[in-house]
Every structure is written in C-alpha cells, then in structure tokens.
Coordinates of C-alpha atoms in Angstrom, one line a residue:
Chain B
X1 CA -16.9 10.9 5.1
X2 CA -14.7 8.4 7.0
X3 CA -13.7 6.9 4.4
X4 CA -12.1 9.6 3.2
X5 CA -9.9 10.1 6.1
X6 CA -6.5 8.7 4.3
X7 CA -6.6 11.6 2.1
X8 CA -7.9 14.2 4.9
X9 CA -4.3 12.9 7.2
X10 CA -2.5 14.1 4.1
X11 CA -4.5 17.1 4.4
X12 CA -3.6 17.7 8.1
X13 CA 0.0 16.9 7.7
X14 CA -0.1 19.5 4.5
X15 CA -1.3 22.2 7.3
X16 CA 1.2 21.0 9.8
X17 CA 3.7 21.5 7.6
X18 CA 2.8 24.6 6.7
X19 CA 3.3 26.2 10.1
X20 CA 6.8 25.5 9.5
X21 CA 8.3 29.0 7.8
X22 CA 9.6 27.9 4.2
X23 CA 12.2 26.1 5.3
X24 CA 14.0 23.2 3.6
X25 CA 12.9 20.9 6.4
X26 CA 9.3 21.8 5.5
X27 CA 9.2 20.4 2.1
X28 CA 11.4 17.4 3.1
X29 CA 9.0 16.2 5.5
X30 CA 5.9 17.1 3.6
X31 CA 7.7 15.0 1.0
X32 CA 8.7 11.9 3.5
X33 CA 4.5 11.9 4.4
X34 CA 3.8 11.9 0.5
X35 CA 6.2 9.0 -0.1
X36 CA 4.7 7.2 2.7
X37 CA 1.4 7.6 1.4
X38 CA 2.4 6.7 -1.9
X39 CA 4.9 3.7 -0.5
X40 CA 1.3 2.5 1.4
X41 CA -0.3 2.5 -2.2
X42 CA 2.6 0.5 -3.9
X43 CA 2.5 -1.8 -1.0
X44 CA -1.0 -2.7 -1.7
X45 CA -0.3 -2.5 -5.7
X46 CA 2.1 -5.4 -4.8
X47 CA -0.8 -7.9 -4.2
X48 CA -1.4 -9.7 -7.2
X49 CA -5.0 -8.2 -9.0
X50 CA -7.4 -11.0 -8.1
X51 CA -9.8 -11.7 -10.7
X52 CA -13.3 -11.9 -10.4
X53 CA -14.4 -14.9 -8.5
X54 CA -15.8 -16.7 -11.5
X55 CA -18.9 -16.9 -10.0
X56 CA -20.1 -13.7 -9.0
X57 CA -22.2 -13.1 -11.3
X58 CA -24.4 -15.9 -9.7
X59 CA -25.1 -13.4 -6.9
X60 CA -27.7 -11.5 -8.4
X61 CA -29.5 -14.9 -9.2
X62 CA -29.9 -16.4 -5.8
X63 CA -32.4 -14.0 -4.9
X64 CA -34.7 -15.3 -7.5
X65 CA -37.1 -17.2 -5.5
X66 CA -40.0 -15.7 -6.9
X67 CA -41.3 -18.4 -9.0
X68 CA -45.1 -18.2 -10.5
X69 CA -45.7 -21.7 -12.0
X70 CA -49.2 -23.3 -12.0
X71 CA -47.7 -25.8 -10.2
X72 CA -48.9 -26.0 -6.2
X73 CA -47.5 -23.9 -3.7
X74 CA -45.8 -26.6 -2.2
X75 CA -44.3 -27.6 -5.1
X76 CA -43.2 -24.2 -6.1
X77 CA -41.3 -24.1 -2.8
X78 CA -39.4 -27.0 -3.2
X79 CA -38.3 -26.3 -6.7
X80 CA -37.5 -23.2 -5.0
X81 CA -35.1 -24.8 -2.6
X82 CA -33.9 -27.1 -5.5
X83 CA -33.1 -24.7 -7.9
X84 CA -31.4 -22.4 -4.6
X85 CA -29.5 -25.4 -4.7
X86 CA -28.7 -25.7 -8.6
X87 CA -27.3 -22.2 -8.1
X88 CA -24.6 -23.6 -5.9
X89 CA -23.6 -26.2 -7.6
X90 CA -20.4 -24.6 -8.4
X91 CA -18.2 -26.7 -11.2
X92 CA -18.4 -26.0 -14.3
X93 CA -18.6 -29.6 -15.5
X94 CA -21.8 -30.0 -12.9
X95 CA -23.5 -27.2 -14.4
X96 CA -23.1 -28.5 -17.8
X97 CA -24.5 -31.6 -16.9
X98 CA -27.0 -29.8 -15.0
X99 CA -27.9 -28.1 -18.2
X100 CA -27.7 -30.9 -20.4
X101 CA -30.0 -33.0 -18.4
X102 CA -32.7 -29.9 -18.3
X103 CA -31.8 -28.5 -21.3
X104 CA -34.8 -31.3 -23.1
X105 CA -37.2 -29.4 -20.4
X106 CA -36.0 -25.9 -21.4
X107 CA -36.4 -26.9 -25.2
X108 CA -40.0 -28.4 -25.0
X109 CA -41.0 -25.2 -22.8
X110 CA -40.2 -22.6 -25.2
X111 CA -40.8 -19.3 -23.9
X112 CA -40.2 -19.6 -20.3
X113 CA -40.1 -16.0 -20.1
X114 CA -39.9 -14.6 -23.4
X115 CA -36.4 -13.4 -23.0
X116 CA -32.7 -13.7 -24.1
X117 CA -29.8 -15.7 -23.0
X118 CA -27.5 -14.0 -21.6
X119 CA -24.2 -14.2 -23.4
X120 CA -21.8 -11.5 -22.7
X121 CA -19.1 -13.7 -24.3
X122 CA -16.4 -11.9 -22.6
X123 CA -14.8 -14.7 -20.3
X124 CA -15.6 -18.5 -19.4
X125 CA -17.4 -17.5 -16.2
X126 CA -19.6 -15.9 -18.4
X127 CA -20.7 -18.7 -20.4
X128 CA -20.8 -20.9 -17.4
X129 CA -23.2 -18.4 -15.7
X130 CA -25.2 -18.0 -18.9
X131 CA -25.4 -22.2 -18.5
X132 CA -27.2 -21.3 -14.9
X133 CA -29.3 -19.4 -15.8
X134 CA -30.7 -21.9 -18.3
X135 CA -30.6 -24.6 -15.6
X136 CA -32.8 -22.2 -13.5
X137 CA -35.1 -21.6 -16.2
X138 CA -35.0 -25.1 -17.6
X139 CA -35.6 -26.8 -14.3
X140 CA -39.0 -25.2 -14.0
X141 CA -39.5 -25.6 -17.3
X142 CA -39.0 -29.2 -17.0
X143 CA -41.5 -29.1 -13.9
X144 CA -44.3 -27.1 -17.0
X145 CA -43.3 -29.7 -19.0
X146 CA -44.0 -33.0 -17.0
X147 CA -47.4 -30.8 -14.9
X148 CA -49.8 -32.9 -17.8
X149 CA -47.9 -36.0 -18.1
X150 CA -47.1 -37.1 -14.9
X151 CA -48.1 -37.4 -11.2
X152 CA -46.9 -35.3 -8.5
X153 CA -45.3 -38.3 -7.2
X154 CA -43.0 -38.5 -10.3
X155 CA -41.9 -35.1 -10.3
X156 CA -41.3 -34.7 -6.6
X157 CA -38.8 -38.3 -7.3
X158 CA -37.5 -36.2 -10.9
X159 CA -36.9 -33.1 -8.9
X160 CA -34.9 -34.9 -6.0
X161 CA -33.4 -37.0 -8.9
X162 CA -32.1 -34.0 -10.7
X163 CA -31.1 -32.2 -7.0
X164 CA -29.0 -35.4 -6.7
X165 CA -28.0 -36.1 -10.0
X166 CA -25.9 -32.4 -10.1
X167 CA -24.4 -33.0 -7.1
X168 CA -23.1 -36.2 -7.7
X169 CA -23.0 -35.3 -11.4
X170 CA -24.5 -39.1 -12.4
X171 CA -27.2 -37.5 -14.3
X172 CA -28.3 -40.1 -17.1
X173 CA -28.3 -42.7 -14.8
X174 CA -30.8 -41.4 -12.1
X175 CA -32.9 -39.8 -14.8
X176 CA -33.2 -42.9 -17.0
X177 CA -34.1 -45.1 -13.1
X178 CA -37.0 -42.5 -12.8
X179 CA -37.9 -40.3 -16.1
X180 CA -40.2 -41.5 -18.4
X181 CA -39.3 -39.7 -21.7
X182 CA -35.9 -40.8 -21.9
X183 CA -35.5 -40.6 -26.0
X184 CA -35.8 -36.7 -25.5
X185 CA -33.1 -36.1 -23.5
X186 CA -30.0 -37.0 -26.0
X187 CA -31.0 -34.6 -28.7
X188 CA -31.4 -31.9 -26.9
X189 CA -28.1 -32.5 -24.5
X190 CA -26.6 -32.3 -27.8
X191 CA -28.0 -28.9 -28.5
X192 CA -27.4 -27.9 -25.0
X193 CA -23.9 -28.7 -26.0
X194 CA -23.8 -27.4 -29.4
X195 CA -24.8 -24.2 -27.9
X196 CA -22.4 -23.8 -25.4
X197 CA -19.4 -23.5 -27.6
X198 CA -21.7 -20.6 -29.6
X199 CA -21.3 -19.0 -26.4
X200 CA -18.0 -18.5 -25.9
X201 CA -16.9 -16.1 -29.1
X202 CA -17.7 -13.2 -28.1
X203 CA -20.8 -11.4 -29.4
X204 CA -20.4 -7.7 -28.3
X205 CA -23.6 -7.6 -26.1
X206 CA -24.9 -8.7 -23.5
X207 CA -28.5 -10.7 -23.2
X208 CA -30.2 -11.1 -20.0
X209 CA -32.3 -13.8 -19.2
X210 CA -35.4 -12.5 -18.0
X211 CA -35.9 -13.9 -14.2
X212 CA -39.2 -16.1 -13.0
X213 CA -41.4 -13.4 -11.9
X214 CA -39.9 -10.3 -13.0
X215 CA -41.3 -8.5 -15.6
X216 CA -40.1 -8.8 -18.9
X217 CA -40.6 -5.2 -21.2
X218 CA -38.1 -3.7 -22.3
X219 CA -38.1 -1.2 -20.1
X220 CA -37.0 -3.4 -17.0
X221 CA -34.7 -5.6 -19.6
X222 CA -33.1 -2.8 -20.8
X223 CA -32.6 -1.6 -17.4
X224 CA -31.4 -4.7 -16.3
X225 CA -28.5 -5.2 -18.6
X226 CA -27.4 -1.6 -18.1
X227 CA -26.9 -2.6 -14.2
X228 CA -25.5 -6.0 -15.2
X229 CA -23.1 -3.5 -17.3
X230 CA -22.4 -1.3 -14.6
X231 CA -21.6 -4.2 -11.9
X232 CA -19.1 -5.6 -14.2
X233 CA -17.2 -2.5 -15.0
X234 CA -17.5 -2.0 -11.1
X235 CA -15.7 -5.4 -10.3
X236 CA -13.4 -4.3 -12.7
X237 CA -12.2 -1.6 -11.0
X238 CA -12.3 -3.3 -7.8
X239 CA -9.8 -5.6 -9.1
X240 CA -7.8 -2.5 -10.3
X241 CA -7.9 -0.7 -7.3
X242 CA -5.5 -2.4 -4.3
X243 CA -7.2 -3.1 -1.2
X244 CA -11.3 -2.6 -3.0
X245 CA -12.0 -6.1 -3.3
X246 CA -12.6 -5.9 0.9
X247 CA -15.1 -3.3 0.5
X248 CA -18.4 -3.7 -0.1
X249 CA -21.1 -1.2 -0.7
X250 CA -21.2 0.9 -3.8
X251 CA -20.6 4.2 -2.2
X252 CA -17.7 3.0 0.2
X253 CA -15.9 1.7 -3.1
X254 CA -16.5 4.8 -5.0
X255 CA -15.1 6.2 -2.5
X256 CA -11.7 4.1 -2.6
X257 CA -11.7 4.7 -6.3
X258 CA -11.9 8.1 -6.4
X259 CA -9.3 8.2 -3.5
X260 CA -7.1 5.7 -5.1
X261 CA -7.1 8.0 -8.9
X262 CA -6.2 11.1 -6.9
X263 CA -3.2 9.5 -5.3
X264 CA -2.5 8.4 -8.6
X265 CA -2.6 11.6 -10.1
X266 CA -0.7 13.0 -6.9
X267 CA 2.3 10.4 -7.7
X268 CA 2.1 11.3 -11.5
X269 CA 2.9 14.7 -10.7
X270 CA 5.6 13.8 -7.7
X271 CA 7.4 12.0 -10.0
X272 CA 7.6 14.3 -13.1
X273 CA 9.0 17.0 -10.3
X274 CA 11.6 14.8 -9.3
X275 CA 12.2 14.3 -13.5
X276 CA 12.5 17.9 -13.2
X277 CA 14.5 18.5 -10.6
X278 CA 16.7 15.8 -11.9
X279 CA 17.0 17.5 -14.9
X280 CA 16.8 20.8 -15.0
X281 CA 19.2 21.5 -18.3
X282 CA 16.7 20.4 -20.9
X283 CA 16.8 21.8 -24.6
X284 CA 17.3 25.4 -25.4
X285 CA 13.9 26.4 -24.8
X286 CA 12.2 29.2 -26.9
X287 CA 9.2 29.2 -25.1
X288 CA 7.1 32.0 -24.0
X289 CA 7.4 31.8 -20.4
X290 CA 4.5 34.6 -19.5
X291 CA 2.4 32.4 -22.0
X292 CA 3.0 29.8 -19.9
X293 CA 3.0 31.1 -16.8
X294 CA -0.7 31.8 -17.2
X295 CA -1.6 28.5 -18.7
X296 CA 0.2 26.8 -15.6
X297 CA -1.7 29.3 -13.6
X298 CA -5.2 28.2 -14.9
X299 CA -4.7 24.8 -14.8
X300 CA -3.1 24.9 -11.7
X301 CA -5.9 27.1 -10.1
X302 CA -8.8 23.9 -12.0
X303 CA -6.1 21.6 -10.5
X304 CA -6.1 22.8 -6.9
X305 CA -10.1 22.7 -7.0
X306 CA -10.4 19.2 -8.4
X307 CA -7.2 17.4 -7.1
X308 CA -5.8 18.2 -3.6
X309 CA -2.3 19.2 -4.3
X310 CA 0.4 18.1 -1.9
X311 CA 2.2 21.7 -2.1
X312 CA 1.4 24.7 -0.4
X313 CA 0.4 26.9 -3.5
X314 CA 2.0 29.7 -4.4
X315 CA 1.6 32.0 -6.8
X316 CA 3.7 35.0 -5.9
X317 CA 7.0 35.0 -7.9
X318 CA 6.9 32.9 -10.8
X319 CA 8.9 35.3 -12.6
X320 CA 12.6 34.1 -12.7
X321 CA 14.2 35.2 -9.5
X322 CA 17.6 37.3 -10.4
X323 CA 20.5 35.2 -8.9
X324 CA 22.2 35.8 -11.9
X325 CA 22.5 35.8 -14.9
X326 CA 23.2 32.0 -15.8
X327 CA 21.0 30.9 -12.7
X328 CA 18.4 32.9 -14.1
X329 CA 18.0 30.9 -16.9
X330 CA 18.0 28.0 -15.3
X331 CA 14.7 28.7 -12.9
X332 CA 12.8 29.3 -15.5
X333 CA 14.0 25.9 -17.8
X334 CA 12.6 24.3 -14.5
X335 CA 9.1 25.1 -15.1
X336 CA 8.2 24.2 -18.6
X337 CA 10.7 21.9 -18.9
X338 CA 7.7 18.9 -18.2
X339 CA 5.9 20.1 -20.8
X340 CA 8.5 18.7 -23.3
X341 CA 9.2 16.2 -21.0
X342 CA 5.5 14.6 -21.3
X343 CA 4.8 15.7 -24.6
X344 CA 4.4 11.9 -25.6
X345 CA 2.0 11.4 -22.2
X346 CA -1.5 12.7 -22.5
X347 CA -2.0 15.9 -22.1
X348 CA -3.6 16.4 -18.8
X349 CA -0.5 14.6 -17.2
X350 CA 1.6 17.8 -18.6
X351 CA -0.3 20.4 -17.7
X352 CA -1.0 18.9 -14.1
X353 CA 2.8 18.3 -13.5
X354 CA 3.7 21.6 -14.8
X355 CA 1.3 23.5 -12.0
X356 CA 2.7 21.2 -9.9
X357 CA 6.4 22.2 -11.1
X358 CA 5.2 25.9 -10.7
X359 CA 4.7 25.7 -7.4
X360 CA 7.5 23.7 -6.6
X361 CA 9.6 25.5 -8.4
X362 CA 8.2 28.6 -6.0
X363 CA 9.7 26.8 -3.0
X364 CA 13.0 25.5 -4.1
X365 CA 14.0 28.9 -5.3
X366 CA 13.3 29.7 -1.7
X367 CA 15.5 27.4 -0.1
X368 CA 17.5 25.3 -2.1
X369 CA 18.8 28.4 -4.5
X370 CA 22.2 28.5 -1.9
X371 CA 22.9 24.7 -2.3
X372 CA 21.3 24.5 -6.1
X373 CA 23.6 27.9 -7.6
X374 CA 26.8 25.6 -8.2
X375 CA 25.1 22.1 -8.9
X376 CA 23.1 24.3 -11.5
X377 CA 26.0 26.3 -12.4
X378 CA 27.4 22.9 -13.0
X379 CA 24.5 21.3 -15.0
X380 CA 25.6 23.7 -17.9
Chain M
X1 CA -27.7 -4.9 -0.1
X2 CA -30.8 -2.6 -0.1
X3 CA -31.0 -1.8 3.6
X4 CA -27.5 -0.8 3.0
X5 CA -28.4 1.4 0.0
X6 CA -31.1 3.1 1.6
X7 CA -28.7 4.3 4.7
X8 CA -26.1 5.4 1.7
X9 CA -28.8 7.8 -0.4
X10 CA -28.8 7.5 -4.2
X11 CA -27.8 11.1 -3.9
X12 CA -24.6 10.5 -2.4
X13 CA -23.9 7.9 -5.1
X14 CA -24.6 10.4 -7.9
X15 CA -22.4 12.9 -6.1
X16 CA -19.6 10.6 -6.1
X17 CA -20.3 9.5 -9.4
X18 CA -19.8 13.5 -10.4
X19 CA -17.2 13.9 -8.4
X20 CA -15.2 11.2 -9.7
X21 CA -16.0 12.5 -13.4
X22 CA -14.6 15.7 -12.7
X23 CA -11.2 13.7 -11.4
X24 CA -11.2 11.9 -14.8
X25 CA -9.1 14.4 -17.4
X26 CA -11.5 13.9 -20.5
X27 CA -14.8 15.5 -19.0
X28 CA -13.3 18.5 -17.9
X29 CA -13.3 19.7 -21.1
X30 CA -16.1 18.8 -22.2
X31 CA -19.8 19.6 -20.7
X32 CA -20.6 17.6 -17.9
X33 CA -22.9 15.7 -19.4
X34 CA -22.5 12.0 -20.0
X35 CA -23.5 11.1 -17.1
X36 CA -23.6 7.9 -17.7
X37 CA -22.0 5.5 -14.8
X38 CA -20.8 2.6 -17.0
X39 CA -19.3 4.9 -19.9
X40 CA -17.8 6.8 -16.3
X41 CA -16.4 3.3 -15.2
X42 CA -14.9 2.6 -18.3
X43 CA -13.3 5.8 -18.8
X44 CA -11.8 5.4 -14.8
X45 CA -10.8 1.8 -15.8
X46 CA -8.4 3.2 -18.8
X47 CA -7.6 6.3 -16.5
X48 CA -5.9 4.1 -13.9
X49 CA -4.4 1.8 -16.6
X50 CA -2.9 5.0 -18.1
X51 CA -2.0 6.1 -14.4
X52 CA -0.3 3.5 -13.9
X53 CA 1.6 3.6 -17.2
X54 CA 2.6 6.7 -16.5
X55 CA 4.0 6.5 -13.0
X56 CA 6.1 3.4 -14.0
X57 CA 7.4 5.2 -17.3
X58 CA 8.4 8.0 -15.1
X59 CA 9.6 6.1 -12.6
X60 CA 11.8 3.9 -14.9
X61 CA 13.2 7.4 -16.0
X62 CA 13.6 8.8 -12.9
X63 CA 16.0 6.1 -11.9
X64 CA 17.3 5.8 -15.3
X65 CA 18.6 9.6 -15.3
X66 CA 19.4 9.3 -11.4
X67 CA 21.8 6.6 -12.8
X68 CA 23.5 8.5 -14.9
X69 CA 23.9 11.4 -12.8
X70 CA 27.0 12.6 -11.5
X71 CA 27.0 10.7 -8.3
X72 CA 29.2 13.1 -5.9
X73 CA 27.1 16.2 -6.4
X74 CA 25.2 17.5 -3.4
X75 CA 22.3 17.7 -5.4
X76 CA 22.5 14.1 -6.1
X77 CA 22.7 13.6 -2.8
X78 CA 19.8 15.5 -2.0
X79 CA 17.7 13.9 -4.4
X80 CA 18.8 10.9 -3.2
X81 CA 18.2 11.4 -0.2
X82 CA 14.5 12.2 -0.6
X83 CA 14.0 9.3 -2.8
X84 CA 15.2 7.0 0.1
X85 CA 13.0 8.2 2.6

C-alpha cells in the first residue's frame, strides 16, 4: 500500500545497510536513518493535539434529508432545506435557542421516532449536538403539530420565521409576530432548558436519536451507536496520532495508526538500547542467561514477525564472546540488563527491548568490543 | 464517503483492523478473538498513551544517566555522538 511507504524507506535503507560488512559505520548510519525517522515523528508530535472540532459529530446528521411527514412534498422539501440549515447553525447559544423555541413542538409531538436522545455526556459538544438533534426532530415535529391547526400559509411564514429566528437568534420575537399558540412556548423552553443541564453529567452510555426515515428496531439502533462508538474512539486516535487529522478515509488512517504504533514501539526499544548501552554495569545479576537467551529468542523471533525491527537479526552467538575474563561478564550483563531495567514498564516493553538488546548486543560485540574493552574495563 | 468505501473493500478494513491487533501487546496472548473494533480502538488509544509514557520516561533517563556519565570517555563520546545525529 502507498501509504505504507514511510515504513517500507526504512525497510530499503535496512537492506542497504546491510550490504555494508558488519562494520561500525553500518550500524551508525542505520542508526542516523532511525533517528531521522523517529526526529520526523517528534517533529509532528510537536504540534499541539487538536481536539475534535466540536462539531463533528453533526456530520453524520446532514445527510438526513429523508424526511416522511404527511405533510406535502413541497413542504417536506423546504423543511428539508430549513432544517439543512438548522444543522449549520453553528453557536451554541443559537442552537439552544433553536431548541428552546422547537422544543414546545417536540413536546406536543411525542414520539417523533420512538427513540432516545442521544446523550453520551462525555464533553459539551456532545450535549450541544444532542440539542441538534432535538432541533431536527423538533422542527418537524412542530410542522406535525401545527398540520391540523393551521394553514399552509402560516407554517411556510413559521418555518421561514424559525429559519430566521436561529440565525439572528431573535426567536420570541418573530415567533410571537407570527405563531398562534404563544402560551406554549415558555413552559416547555423551560424544560428544554431544564434538560440540558441533565445532559451534561455524564451518563455512561450513549442514546441515539433515531433519524426521520430510518428505521428504528433495535437491530439498526444498536448498530448505530456501536458506529457512533467506533467514530469517536476513531477521532480519538486521530487526535493522538500527529499528522492523522489530514487523512481521511478509514483505511488510509488505520493505516497511519498502525504505522505510527510501530514507530512507537521501534523508539521504545531504541531507547532502552541506548539505556543499555549507557549502562552496561547494572546489579550483580544471578540470572540464568540460557533461560533467557531462549525467552529473548522467542519473543524476538514473534517480534521480528509482528514489528519490523530496525536491526539486522542475528542469532548466531549469543553466548558471551571470550575477550576475557572480566569483559566476559560484562556482554552478557548487556543483554538482560533491560529486563530489570523495565521491570516497572509493562511487560511487553521488556521483552521487546531485550530481543532488541540481543541483537544489538550481536553487533556491538562485533565492532565496538576493540573501543568498548577499556570503557567496560572501566565501568567496573 | 461510500464511493470511497467501496474502492477501499471492507476486507481490507478488517485486515488492518487484525493487523493492528496483533501490533497491540495484550492480544497476543490471548486468542484472537475480540474482534471488536471499538474495544480495538480503545485498547490502541491507551497503547499509544503508554507509548508515549514510556519513550519520555526513557528518554528522561537516558539523558539523565548521559549526565552523569564520565564525560571524557570515548564511549561517551560515541554515544554522544549517535545521539546528536
């Protein structure tokens, strides 16, 4: 996939590198291209996380233009237009006006659609996205409502009040000019009010209003909110990962996610060998080493499948190489020397870094044991 | 959105929604089975947090011990060297 090429560059530089013999150079450079990946990545960590744009979640309401009223055709395709443009109306104050003044409608109407509000109490956009939806469903509620009592005339004036009214957010004053029933609408404002602030703790779940002219079982419902779900947590990660919020399609963004966790994981373990290296006189260890050996083995063999490590792997000569006899010990201290280094850190970390450490550990004794025997000698 | 879906198959979706929970460290253990994308999400959310956790808490010790390293030491020098670069 091309969207996968960052990672497949790394790849091509790995193979590069190793036409090199095991030289020092080798490893340097193959390090300078990992720290320039990784550089690339803290570069674009730098940007501040944006958060969502609070009203995202209104995106998977503007398609609902599927509206099933007994009203007339023509009037189902103005409140169409009018409640496309309700959905636009983008302060917060406006839309609680919006849904005060059509909260009386969505009151008298009742069931509109038989179906929950949606809540998800977990931050203010919710709640004012939650107030949409009832201004959708109110408005053509409203239009239910007022089908007996008025003319077409009056609603067509009440619609393009309302239209107007949000905009300009002078709501009682329009409606009063042109609405009949005026007593009705303080009450329920009121509620429309009262309920907003029920909103905002939040509840745990999520409800989901039921759309005009979707159906409404619980299959679909059920479905629905487990999309809703899965769209949130996906925004979520957006924001987490640098440079995602550009993308858009699910599979190019999985994509940068799972790209983004691998480099991650790649930096985790680049780190803990520099720890290592740094460091290389830990604790008198009374470790196993063949015990260890194979555990690093397997887990660096599941590694290498999953995660595509940066070093060349080799599995040759884990055994301590005899220098001498002081060196010797200190080869060995090298490898599980992570393992009580991230013994705090999850567990995974550990056992990646210490394949990682094996490997590494492979090379340096190659090359660096000539300029490393009297730093280590030293270290003691 | 959907012409774009229909180009990028709900196959390759699924296969990079398995792909990505064999990245994440808790279902290897595990069977394969919850295959459920927002529990998947989650568990990526809290696997980059931790991520991230754990490459500044290294990297806060790597300079930490680099401080207190003996300074005049090739292998100081070496290691600083690669850390520069």
């Amino acid at each position: 996939m091309a969207s996968l090429l960052p990672f497949s560059n790394l790849h091509i530089s790995q193979s590069q590198a190793c036409h090199f013999n095991t030289h020092y150079m080798t490893s340097h450079l193959f390090l300078l291209s990992l720290l320039g990946y990784f550089s690339l990545y803290e570069r674009m960590a730098a940007f501040s996380y944006q958060h969502h744009h609070p009203l995202l979640l209104d995106s998977p309401f503007l398609p609902n233009s599927a509206i099933k009223l007994p009203p007339t055709p023509h009037q189902v395709g103005e409140m169409t237009n009018v409640s496309a443009g309700f959905l636009y109306c983008n302060t917060p104050e406006a839309i609680r006006e919006a849904s005060a003044t059509e909260a009386r409608a969505f009151q008298s109407s009742g069931s509109l659609d038989g179906a929950i509000i949606l809540h998800s109490g977990e931050t203010q956009m919710d709640c004012s996205s939650s107030v949409l939806v009832e201004t959708h469903g109110g408005d053509s509620g409203e239009r239910a409502t007022t089908l007996q009592g008025s003319t077409e005339k009056k609603r067509k004036s009440r619609h393009g009040a309302s239209l107007s009214s949000f905009r300009s957010k002078d709501t009682k004053e329009s409606k009063s000019r042109k609405h009949k029933s005026k007593e009705g609408e303080k009450p329920k404002a009121d509620e429309v009010k009262e309920r907003k602030p029920c909103d905002d703790p939040p509840t745990g779940y999520i409800h989901v209003r039921a759309r005009r002219g979707q159906a409404t079982d619980s299959h679909s419902l059920a479905e629905r909110v487990r999309r809703e779900k899965i769209s949130q947590r996906m925004k979520l990660l957006q924001s987490l990962v640098p440079g995602c919020d550009k993308i858009s399609g699910k599979a190019l963004i999985f994509d940068e996610i799972i790209n983004y966790v691998l480099s991650l994981q790649n930096q985790v373990e680049f780190l803990s060998m520099k720890l290592a290296f740094l460091s290389p006189t830990m604790h008198d260890l009374g470790v196993d080493l063949n015990g260890h050996m194979d555990q690093q083995q397997r887990i660096g063999s599941m590694a290498r499948d999953s995660v595509p490590t940066p070093f060349v792997p080799q599995r040759n000569h884990i055994q301590p190489v005899a220098f001498g006899g002081d060196i010797t010990k200190d080869y060995p201290m090298m490898d599980p020397s992570p393992f009580l280094l991230h013994q705090q850190g999850p567990q995974a970390f550990s056992q990646d870094n210490s394949s990682v450490l094996m490997q590494v550990g492979d090379q340096r004794q190659g090359f660096l044991n000539p300029m490393m025997f009297n730093n280590m000698c030293s270290f003691q | 959105m959907s012409s774009r879906r229909s180009r990028i198959t709900e196959e390759e979706i699924n296969e990079l929604i398995s792909k990505l929970q064999s990245i994440l460290p808790e279902s290897r253990r595990r069977g394969t089975s919850r295959a459920s994308a927002s529990k998947l999400l989650k568990e990526t959310c809290n696997y980059i947090k931790s991520l991230h956790r754990e490459v500044d808490d290294l990297s806060d010790r790597l300079s930490d011990l680099l401080a207190t390293m003996d300074t005049n030491s090739a292998h100081a020098e070496i290691v600083r060297s690669l850390l520069r670069s």
